[in-house]
Coordinates of C-alpha atoms in Angstrom, one line a residue:
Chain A
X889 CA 67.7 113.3 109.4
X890 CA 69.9 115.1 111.7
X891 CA 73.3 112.7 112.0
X892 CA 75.0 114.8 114.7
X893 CA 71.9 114.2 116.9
X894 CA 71.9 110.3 115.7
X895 CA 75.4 109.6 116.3
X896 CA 75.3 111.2 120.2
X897 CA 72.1 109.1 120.6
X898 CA 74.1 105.8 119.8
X899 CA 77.3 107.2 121.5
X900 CA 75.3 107.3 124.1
X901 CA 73.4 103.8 124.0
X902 CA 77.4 102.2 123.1
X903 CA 78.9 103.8 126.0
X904 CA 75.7 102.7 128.3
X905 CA 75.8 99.0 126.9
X906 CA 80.1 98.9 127.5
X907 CA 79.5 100.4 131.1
X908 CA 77.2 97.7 131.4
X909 CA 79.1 94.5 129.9
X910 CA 82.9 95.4 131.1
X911 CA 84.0 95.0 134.7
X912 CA 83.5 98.0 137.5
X913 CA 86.8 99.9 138.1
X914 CA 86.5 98.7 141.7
X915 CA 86.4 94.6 141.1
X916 CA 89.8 93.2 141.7
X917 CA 92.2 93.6 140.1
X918 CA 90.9 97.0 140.3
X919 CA 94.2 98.7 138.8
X920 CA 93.5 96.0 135.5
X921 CA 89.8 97.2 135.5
X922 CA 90.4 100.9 135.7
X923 CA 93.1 100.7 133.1
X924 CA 90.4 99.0 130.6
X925 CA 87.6 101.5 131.6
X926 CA 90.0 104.2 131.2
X927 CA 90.9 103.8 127.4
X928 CA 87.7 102.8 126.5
X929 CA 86.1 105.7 127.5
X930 CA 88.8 108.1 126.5
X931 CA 86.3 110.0 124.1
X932 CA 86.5 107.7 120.8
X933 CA 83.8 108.3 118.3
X934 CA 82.6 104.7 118.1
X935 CA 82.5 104.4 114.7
X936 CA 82.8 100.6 114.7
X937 CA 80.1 100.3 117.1
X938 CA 78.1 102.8 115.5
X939 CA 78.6 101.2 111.3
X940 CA 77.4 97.7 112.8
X941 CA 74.1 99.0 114.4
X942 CA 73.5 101.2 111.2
X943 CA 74.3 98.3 109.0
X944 CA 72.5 95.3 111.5
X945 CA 69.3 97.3 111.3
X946 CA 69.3 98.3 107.1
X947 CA 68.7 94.9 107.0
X948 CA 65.9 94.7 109.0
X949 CA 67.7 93.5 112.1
X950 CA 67.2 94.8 115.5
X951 CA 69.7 97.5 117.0
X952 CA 69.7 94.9 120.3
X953 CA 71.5 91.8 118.3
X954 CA 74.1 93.8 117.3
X955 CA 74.7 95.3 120.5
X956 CA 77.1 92.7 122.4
X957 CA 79.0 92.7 119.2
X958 CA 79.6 96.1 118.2
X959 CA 80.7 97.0 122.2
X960 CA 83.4 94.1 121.3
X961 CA 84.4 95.8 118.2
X962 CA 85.2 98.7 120.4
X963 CA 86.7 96.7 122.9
X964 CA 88.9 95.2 120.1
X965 CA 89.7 98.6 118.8
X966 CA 90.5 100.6 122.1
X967 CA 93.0 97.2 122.7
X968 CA 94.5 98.0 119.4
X969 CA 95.2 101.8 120.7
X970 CA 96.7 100.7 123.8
X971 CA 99.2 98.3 122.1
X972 CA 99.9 100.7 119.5
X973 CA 100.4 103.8 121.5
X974 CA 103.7 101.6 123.3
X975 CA 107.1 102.8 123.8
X976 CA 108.0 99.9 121.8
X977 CA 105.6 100.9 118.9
X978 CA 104.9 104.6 118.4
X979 CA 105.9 105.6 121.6
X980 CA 102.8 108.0 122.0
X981 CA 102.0 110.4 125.7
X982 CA 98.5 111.3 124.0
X983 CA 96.3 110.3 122.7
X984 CA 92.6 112.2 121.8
X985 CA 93.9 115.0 124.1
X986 CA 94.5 112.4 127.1
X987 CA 97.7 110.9 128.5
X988 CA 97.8 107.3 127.0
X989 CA 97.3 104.3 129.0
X990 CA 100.9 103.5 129.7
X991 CA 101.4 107.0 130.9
X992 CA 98.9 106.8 133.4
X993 CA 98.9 102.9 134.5
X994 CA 101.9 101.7 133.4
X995 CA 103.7 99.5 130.8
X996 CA 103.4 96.2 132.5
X997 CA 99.5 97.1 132.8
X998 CA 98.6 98.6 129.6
X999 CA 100.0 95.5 128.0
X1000 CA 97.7 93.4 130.1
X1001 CA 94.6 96.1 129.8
X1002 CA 95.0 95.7 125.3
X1003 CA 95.2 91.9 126.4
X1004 CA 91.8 91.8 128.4
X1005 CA 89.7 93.5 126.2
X1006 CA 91.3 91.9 123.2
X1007 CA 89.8 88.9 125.4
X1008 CA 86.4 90.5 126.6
X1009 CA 85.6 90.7 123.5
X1010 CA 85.5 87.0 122.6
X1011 CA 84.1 86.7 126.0
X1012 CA 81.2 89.2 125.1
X1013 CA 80.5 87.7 121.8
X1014 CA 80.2 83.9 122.9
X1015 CA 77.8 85.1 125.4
X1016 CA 74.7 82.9 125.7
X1017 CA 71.4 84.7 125.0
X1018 CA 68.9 84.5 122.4
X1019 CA 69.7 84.5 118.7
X1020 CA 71.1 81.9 116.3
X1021 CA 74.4 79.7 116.9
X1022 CA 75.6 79.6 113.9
X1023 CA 75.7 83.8 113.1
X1024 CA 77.2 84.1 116.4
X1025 CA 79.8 81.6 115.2
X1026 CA 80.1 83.2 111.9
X1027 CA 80.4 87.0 113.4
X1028 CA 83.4 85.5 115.7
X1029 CA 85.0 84.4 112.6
X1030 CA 84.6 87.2 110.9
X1031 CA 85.9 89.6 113.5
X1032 CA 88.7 87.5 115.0
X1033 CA 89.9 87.2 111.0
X1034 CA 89.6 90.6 110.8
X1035 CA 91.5 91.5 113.7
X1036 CA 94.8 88.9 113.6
X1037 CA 98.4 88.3 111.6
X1038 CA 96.1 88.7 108.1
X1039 CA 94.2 91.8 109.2
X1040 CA 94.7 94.7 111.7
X1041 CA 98.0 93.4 113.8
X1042 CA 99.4 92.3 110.4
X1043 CA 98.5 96.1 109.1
X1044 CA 100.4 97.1 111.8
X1045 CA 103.5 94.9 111.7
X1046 CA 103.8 95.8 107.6
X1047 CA 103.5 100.1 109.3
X1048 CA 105.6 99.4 111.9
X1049 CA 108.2 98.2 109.6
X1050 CA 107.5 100.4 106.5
X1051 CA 108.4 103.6 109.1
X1052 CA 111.3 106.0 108.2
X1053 CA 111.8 103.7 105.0
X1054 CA 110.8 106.9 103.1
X1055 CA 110.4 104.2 99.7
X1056 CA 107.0 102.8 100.1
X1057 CA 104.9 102.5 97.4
X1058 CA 101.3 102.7 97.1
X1059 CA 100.6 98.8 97.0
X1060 CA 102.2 98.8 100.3
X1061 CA 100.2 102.1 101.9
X1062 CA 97.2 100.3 100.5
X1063 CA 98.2 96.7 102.6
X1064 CA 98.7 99.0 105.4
X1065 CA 95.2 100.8 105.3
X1066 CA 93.0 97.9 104.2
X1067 CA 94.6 96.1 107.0
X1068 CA 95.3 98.1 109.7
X1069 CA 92.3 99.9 109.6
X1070 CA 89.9 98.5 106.7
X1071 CA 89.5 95.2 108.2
X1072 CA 87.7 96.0 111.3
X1073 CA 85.5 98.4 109.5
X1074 CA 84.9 95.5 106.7
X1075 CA 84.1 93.2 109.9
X1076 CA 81.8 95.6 111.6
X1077 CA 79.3 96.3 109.0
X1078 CA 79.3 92.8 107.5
X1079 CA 79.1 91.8 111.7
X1080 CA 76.2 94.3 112.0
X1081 CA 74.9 92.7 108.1
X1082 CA 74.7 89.4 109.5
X1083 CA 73.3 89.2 113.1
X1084 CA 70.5 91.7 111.2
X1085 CA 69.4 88.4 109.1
X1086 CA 71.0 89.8 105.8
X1087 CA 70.9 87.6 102.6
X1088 CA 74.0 87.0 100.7
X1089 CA 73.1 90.0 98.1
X1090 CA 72.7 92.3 100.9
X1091 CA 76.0 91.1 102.5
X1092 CA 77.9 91.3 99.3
X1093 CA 76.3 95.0 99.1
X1094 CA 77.6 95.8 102.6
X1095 CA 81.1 94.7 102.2
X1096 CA 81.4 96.7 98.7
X1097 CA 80.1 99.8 101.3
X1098 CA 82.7 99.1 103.9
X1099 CA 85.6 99.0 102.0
X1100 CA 84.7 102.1 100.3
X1101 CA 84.6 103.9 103.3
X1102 CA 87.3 101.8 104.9
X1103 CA 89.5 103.4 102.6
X1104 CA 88.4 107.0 102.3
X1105 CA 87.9 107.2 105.9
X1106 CA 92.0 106.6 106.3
X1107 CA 92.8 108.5 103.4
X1108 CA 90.4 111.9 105.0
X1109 CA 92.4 110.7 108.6
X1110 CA 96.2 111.4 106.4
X1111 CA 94.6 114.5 104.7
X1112 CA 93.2 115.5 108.3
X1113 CA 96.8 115.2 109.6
X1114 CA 98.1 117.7 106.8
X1115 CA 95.7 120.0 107.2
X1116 CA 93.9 119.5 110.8
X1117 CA 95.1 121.7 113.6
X1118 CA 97.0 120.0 117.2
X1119 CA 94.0 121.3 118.8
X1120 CA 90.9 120.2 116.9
X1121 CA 92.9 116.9 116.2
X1122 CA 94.1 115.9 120.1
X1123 CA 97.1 115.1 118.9
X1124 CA 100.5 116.5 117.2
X1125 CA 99.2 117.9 113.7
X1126 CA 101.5 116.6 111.3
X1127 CA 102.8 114.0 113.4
X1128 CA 103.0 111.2 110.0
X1129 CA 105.0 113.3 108.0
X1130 CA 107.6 114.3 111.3
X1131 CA 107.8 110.4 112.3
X1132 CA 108.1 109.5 108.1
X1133 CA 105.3 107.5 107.8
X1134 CA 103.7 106.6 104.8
X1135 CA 100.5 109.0 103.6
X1136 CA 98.6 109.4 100.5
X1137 CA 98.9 112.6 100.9
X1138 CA 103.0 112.1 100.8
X1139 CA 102.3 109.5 97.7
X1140 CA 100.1 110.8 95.9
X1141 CA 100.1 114.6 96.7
X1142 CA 96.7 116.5 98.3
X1143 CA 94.2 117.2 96.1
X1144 CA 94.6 113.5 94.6
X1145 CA 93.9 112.4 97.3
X1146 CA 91.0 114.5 98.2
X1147 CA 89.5 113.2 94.6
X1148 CA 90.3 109.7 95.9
X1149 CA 88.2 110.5 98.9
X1150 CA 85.5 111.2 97.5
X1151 CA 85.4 109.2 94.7
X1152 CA 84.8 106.8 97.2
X1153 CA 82.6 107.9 99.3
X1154 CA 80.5 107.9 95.9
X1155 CA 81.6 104.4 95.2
X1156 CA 80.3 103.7 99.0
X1157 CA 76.6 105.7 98.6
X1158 CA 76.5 103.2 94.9
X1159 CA 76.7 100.1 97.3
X1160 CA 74.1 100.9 99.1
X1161 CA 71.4 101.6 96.1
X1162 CA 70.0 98.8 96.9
X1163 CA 68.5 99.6 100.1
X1164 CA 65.3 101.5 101.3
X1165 CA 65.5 104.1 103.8
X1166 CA 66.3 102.0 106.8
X1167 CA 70.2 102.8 104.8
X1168 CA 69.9 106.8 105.4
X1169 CA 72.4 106.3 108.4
X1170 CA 74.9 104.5 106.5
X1171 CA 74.4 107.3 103.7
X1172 CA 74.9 110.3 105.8
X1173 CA 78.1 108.8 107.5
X1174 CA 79.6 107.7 104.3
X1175 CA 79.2 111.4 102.8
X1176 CA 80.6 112.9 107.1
X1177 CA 83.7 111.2 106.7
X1178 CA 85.1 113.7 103.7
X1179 CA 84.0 116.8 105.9
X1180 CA 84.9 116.2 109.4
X1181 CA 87.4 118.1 111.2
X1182 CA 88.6 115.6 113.8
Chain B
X1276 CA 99.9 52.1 129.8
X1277 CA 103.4 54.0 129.1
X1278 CA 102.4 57.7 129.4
X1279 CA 105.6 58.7 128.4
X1280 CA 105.1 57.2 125.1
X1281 CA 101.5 58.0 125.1
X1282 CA 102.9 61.3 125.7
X1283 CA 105.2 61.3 123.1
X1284 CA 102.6 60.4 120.6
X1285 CA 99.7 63.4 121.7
X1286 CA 102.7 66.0 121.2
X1287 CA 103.3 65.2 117.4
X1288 CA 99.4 64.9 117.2
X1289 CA 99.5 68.7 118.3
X1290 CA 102.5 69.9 116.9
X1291 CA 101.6 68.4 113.7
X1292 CA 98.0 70.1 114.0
X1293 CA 99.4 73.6 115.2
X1294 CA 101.7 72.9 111.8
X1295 CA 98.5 72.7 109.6
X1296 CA 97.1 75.5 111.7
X1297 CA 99.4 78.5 111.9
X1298 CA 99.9 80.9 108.6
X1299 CA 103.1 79.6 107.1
X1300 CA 106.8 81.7 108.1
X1301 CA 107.2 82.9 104.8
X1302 CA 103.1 84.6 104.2
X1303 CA 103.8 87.9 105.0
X1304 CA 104.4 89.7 107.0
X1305 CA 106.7 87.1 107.0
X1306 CA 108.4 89.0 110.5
X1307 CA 105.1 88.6 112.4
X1308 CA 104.1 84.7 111.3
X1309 CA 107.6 84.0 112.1
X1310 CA 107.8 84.9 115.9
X1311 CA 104.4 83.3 116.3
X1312 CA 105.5 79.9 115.1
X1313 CA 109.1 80.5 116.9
X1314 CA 107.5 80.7 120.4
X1315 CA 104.9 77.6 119.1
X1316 CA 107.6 75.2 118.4
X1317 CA 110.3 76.4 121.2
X1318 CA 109.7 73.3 123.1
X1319 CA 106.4 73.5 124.7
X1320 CA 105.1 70.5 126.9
X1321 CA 101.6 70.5 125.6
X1322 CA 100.1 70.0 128.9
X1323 CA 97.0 71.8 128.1
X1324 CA 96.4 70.7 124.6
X1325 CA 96.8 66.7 125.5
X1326 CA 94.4 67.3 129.2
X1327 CA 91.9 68.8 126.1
X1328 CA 92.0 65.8 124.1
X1329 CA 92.4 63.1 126.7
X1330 CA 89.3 64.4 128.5
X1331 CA 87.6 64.6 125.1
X1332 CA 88.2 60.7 124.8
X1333 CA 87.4 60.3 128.6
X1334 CA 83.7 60.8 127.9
X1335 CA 83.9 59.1 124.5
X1336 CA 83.9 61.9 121.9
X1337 CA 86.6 61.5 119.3
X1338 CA 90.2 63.3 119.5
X1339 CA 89.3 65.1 116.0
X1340 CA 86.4 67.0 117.5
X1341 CA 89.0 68.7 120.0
X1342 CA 91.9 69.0 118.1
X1343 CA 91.3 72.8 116.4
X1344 CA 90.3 74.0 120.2
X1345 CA 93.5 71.8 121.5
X1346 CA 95.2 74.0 119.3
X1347 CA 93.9 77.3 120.4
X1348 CA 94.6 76.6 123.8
X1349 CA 98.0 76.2 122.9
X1350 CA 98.1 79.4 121.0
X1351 CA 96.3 81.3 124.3
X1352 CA 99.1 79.6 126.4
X1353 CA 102.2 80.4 124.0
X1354 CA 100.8 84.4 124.1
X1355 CA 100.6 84.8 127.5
X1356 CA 104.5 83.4 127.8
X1357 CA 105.6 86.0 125.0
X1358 CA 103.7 88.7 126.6
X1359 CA 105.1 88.0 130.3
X1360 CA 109.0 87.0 129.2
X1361 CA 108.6 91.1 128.0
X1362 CA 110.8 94.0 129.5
X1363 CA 108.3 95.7 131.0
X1364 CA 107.0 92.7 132.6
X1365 CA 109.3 89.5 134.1
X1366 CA 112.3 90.8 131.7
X1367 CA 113.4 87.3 131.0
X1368 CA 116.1 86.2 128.3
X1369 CA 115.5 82.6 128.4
X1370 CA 112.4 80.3 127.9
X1371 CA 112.9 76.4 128.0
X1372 CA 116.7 77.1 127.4
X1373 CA 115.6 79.3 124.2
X1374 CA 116.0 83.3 124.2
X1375 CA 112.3 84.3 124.5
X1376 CA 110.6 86.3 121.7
X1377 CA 112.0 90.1 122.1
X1378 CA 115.1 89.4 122.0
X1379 CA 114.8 87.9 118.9
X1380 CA 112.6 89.4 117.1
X1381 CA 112.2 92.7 119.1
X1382 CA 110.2 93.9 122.0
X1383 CA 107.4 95.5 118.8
X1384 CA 107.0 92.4 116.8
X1385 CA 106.8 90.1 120.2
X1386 CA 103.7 92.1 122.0
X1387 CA 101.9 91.8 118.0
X1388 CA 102.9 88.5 118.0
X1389 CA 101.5 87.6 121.4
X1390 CA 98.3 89.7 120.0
X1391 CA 98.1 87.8 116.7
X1392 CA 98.3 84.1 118.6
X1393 CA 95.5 85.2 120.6
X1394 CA 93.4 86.5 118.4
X1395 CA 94.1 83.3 116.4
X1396 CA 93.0 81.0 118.9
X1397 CA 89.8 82.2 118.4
X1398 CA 90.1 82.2 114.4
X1399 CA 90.1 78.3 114.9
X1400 CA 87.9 78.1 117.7
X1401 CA 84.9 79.4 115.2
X1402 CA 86.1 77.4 112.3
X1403 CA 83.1 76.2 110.4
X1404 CA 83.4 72.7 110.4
X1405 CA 81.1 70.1 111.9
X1406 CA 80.1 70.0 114.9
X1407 CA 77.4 71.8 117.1
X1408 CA 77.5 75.4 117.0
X1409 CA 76.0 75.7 120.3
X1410 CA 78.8 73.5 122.0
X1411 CA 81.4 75.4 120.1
X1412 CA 80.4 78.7 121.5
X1413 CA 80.3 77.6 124.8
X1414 CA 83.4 76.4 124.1
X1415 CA 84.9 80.0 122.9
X1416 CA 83.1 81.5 126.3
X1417 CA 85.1 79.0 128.3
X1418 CA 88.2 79.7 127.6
X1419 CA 87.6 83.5 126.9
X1420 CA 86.7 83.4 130.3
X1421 CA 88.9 81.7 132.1
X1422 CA 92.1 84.3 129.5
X1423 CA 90.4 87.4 130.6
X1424 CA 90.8 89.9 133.5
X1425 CA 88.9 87.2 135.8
X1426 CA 91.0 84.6 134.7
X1427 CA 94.4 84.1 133.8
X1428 CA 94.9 88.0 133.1
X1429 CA 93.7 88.7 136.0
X1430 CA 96.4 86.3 137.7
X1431 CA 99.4 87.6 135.6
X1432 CA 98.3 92.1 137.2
X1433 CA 98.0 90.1 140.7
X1434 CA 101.4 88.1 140.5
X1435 CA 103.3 91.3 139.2
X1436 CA 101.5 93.2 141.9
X1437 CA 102.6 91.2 144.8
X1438 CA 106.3 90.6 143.1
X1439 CA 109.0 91.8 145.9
X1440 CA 106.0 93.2 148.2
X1441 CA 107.2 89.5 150.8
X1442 CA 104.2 89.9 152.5
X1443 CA 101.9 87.9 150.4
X1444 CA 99.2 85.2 152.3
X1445 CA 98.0 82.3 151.3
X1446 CA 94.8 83.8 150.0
X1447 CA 96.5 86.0 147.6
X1448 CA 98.7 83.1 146.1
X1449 CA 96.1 80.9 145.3
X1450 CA 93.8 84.0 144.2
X1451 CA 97.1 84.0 141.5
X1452 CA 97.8 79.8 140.7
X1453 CA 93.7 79.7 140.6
X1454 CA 93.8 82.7 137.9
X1455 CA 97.0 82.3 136.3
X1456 CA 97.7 78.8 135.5
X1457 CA 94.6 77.3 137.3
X1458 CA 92.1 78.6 134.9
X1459 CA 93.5 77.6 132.0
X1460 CA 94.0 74.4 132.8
X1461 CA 90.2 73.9 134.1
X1462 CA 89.3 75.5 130.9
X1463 CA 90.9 72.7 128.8
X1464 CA 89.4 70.0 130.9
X1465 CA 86.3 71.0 130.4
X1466 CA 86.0 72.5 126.9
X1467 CA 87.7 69.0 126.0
X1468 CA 84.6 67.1 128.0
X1469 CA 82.5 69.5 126.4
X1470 CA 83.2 68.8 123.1
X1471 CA 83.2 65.0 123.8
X1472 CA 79.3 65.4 124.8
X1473 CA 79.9 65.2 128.3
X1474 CA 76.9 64.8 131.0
X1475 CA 76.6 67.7 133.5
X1476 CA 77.8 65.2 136.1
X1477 CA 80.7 64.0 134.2
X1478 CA 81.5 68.0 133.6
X1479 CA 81.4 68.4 137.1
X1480 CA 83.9 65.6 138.0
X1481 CA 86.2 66.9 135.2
X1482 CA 86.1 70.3 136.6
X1483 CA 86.9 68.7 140.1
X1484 CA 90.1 66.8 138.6
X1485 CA 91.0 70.0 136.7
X1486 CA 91.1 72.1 139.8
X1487 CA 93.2 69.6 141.8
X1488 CA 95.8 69.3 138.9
X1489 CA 95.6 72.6 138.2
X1490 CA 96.8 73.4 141.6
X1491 CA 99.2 70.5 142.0
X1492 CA 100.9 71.1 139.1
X1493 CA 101.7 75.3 139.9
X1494 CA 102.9 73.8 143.5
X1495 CA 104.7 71.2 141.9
X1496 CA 106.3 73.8 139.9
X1497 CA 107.5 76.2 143.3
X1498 CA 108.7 73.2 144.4
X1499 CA 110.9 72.4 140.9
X1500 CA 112.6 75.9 141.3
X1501 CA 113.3 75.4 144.3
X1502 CA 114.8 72.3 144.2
X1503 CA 115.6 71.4 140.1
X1504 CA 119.0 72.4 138.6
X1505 CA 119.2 75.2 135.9
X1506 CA 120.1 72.4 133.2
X1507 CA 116.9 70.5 133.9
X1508 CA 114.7 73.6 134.2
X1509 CA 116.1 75.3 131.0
X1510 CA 115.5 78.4 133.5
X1511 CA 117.4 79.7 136.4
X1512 CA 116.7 77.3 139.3
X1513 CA 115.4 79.7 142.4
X1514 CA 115.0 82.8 140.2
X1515 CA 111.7 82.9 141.7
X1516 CA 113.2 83.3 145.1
X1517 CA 115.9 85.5 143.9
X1518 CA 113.0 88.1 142.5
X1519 CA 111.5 87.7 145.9
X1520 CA 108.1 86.1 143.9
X1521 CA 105.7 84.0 146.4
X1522 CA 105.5 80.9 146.1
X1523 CA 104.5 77.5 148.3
X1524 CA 107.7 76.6 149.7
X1525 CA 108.4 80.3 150.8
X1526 CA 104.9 80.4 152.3
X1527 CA 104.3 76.8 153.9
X1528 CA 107.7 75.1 153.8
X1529 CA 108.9 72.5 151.1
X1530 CA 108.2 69.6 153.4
X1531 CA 103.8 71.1 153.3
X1532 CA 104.3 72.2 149.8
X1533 CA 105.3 68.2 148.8
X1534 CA 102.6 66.5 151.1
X1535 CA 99.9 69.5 149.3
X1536 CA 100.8 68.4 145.9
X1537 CA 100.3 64.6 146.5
X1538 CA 97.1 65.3 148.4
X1539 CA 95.8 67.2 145.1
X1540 CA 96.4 63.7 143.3
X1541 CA 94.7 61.8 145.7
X1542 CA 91.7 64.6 144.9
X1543 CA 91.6 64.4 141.4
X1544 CA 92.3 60.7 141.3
X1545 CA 88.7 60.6 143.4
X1546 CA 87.1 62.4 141.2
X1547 CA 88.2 60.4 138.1
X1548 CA 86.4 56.9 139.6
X1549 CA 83.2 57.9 137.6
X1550 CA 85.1 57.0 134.5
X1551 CA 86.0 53.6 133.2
X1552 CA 89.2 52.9 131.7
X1553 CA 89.4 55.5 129.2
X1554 CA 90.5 57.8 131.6
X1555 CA 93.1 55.9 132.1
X1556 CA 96.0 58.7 130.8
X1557 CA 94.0 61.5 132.9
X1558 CA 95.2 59.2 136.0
X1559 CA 98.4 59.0 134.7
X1560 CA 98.7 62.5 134.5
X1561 CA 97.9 63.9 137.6
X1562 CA 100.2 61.2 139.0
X1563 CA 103.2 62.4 137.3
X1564 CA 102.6 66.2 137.8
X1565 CA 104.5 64.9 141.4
X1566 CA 107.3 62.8 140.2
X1567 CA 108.4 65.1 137.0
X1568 CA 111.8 67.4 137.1
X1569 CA 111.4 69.8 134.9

């Protein structure tokens, strides 16, 4: 199986179904619209979306139930980016090679843009259509948990603060990560797990896979910042370390934490021993994410 | 029927409820919880949480089945304050007589905080309790809805739009009292009735009363600023005039504005004669949206 050629396919079918479920650029208020449209499809790798398809159909699901709810995933992650990318958070002009959203539309807007899609999402994933009430209900759960004060935006609060501190330890880098970042990958396979039909053994086997990779896929982003070059990355190589924030790579030196990264990526491909073939795609990711570039 | 103690009573039923409901001040991070429950408990009227209940009880259903969705709506409302009292946005210092979020807790902490309340509504709002899942989704894509970029986020780009242009009609400022405050407050009304077990004919008389509240109550409040004193507001009385926003009174006079307002009443009033008695503190309500000063 050829994952470059799998992950363009469902790139493609992602970016088709958000084209499809968020509002034209042109429907008033057009500047609110285009300033959604324009940071969602400002080139992200939609590995949310793409980890709750994978995971929906290892169970046995089809790709189509999880397809409102992994373009809210994105829609919940691209929010996330806006908010974050604020003068009054990082204060970032770029992001993946492109001026951010407050750049191009404004403060006032972006603020309103993360706000709406925040929103869409829980618009999206209340939508009536076919499939069972009660996993709907539980997905919404899952993935508002996952995304409030006790997952990302709390990850992001205890970063924001931890910043230029130069003093935090790894219990705290670890809070960060499984929060800021590990959360919403936790939520998307389990998400995908669950509107596939999986039983409790399977779920408990997904969430063991997630937070595998939840974690090594941060730690190879920290490494990636060492070692990645401005241009293959979009953005200021070495940017953590010139801002102080808190790496492994700063904590726990390089090559531990290329170890770590793969250690887990083998912890991740243990998880999923319990699944046929249908889990390839979940395989070949978990193994990507310690040898991409970008 | 004393609505003012009736009133009185619903608020501590909410507060009390938004207590139980909130991560404490002190779970960390302890920053983030505690600017969500500062702008919760800085004086809020509960308009929308108490038109939930009280049309929940309208159509007979019991308060509890409302109460976690009362809540949310609350938490949607309290966000969207935080969010516009920001710099980049209205750039105001004061809410209800308190200093708004940023400036205590800082302009990073308030737009998470806004974020995290959101995102909490819908925590509660797919709590799994009793209750029929099927109702409780529609419930989540109701107010999701009416928060969103066709709703009241829509209303918040439109208003900031037309701020200082002068030249706004009357199509564009009911375009933002329908969006901004309008949808909110339909969305309350009817998720409450929906909860309840309401009959599509008694939804569709609740929706009529919410819309002619709804409006009444945003032209009431043009008319407060315009002619309430700074003590009673807990605001600056004409700061909308002095930031050249649009409102009734600038557009159609104060004299129009008042006999608009009380027509409204007599609307929703009409469409409240389906119900017996029990809608006794929906009457009530719309009556005093008129007669209250601040």
């Amino acid at each position: 199986m050829d994952l470059k050629a799998y992950l363009t396919e469902r790139c493609q079918i992602v970016d088709e179904a958000l084209d499809r479920f968020l509002p034209t650029a042109t429907e008033l208020p057009a500047s609110l619209h285009g300033s959604m449209r324009y940071s969602v499809f400002a080139g992200g790798k939609r590995v949310r979306p793409v980890l709750m398809l994978a995971a929906c159909e290892t169970v046995g699901g089809e790709l189509k139930a999880a397809l409102p709810a992994a373009c809210a995933m994105e829609m919940i992650h691209t929010y996330s980016l806006i908010h974050d990318d604020l003068p009054a958070m990082d204060d970032d002009d770029f992001r993946r090679g492109n001026p951010t959203n407050h750049k191009v539309y404004g403060e006032a807007t972006a603020i309103l843009a993360g706000d709406a899609l925040l929103t869409e999402a829980f618009i999206l994933l209340s939508r009536d259509e076919t499939g069972d009430p009660a996993a709907k209900l539980k997905v919404i759960h899952e993935i508002a948990a996952a995304s409030g004060s006790r997952g990302m935006v709390g990850g992001q609060v205890v970063d924001m603060e931890s910043e230029g501190k130069g003093e935090i330890d790894l219990a705290t880098l670890s809070y960060i990560h499984t929060h800021k970042t590990g959360a919403l990958i936790r939520a998307s396979v389990r998400a995908g797990a669950i509107l596939g039909g999986a039983s409790a053994d399977q779920l408990k086997a997904m969430t063991r896979y997630a937070d595998a990779i939840g974690l090594a896929f941060q730690i190879a982003d920290d490494i990636l910042d060492v070692e990645g070059t401005t241009e293959e990355l979009g953005k200021d190589a070495g940017s953590d370390e010139a801002r102080g924030k808190a790496t492994y790579p700063a904590l726990m030196g390089l090559e531990a934490s290329k170890q770590r990264a793969a250690e887990l990526v083998d912890m991740a491909l243990e998880a999923l021993s319990v699944f046929d073939e249908k889990a390839e795609p979940l395989r070949l990711i978990a193994s990507y994410i310690v040898k991409r570039k970008s």
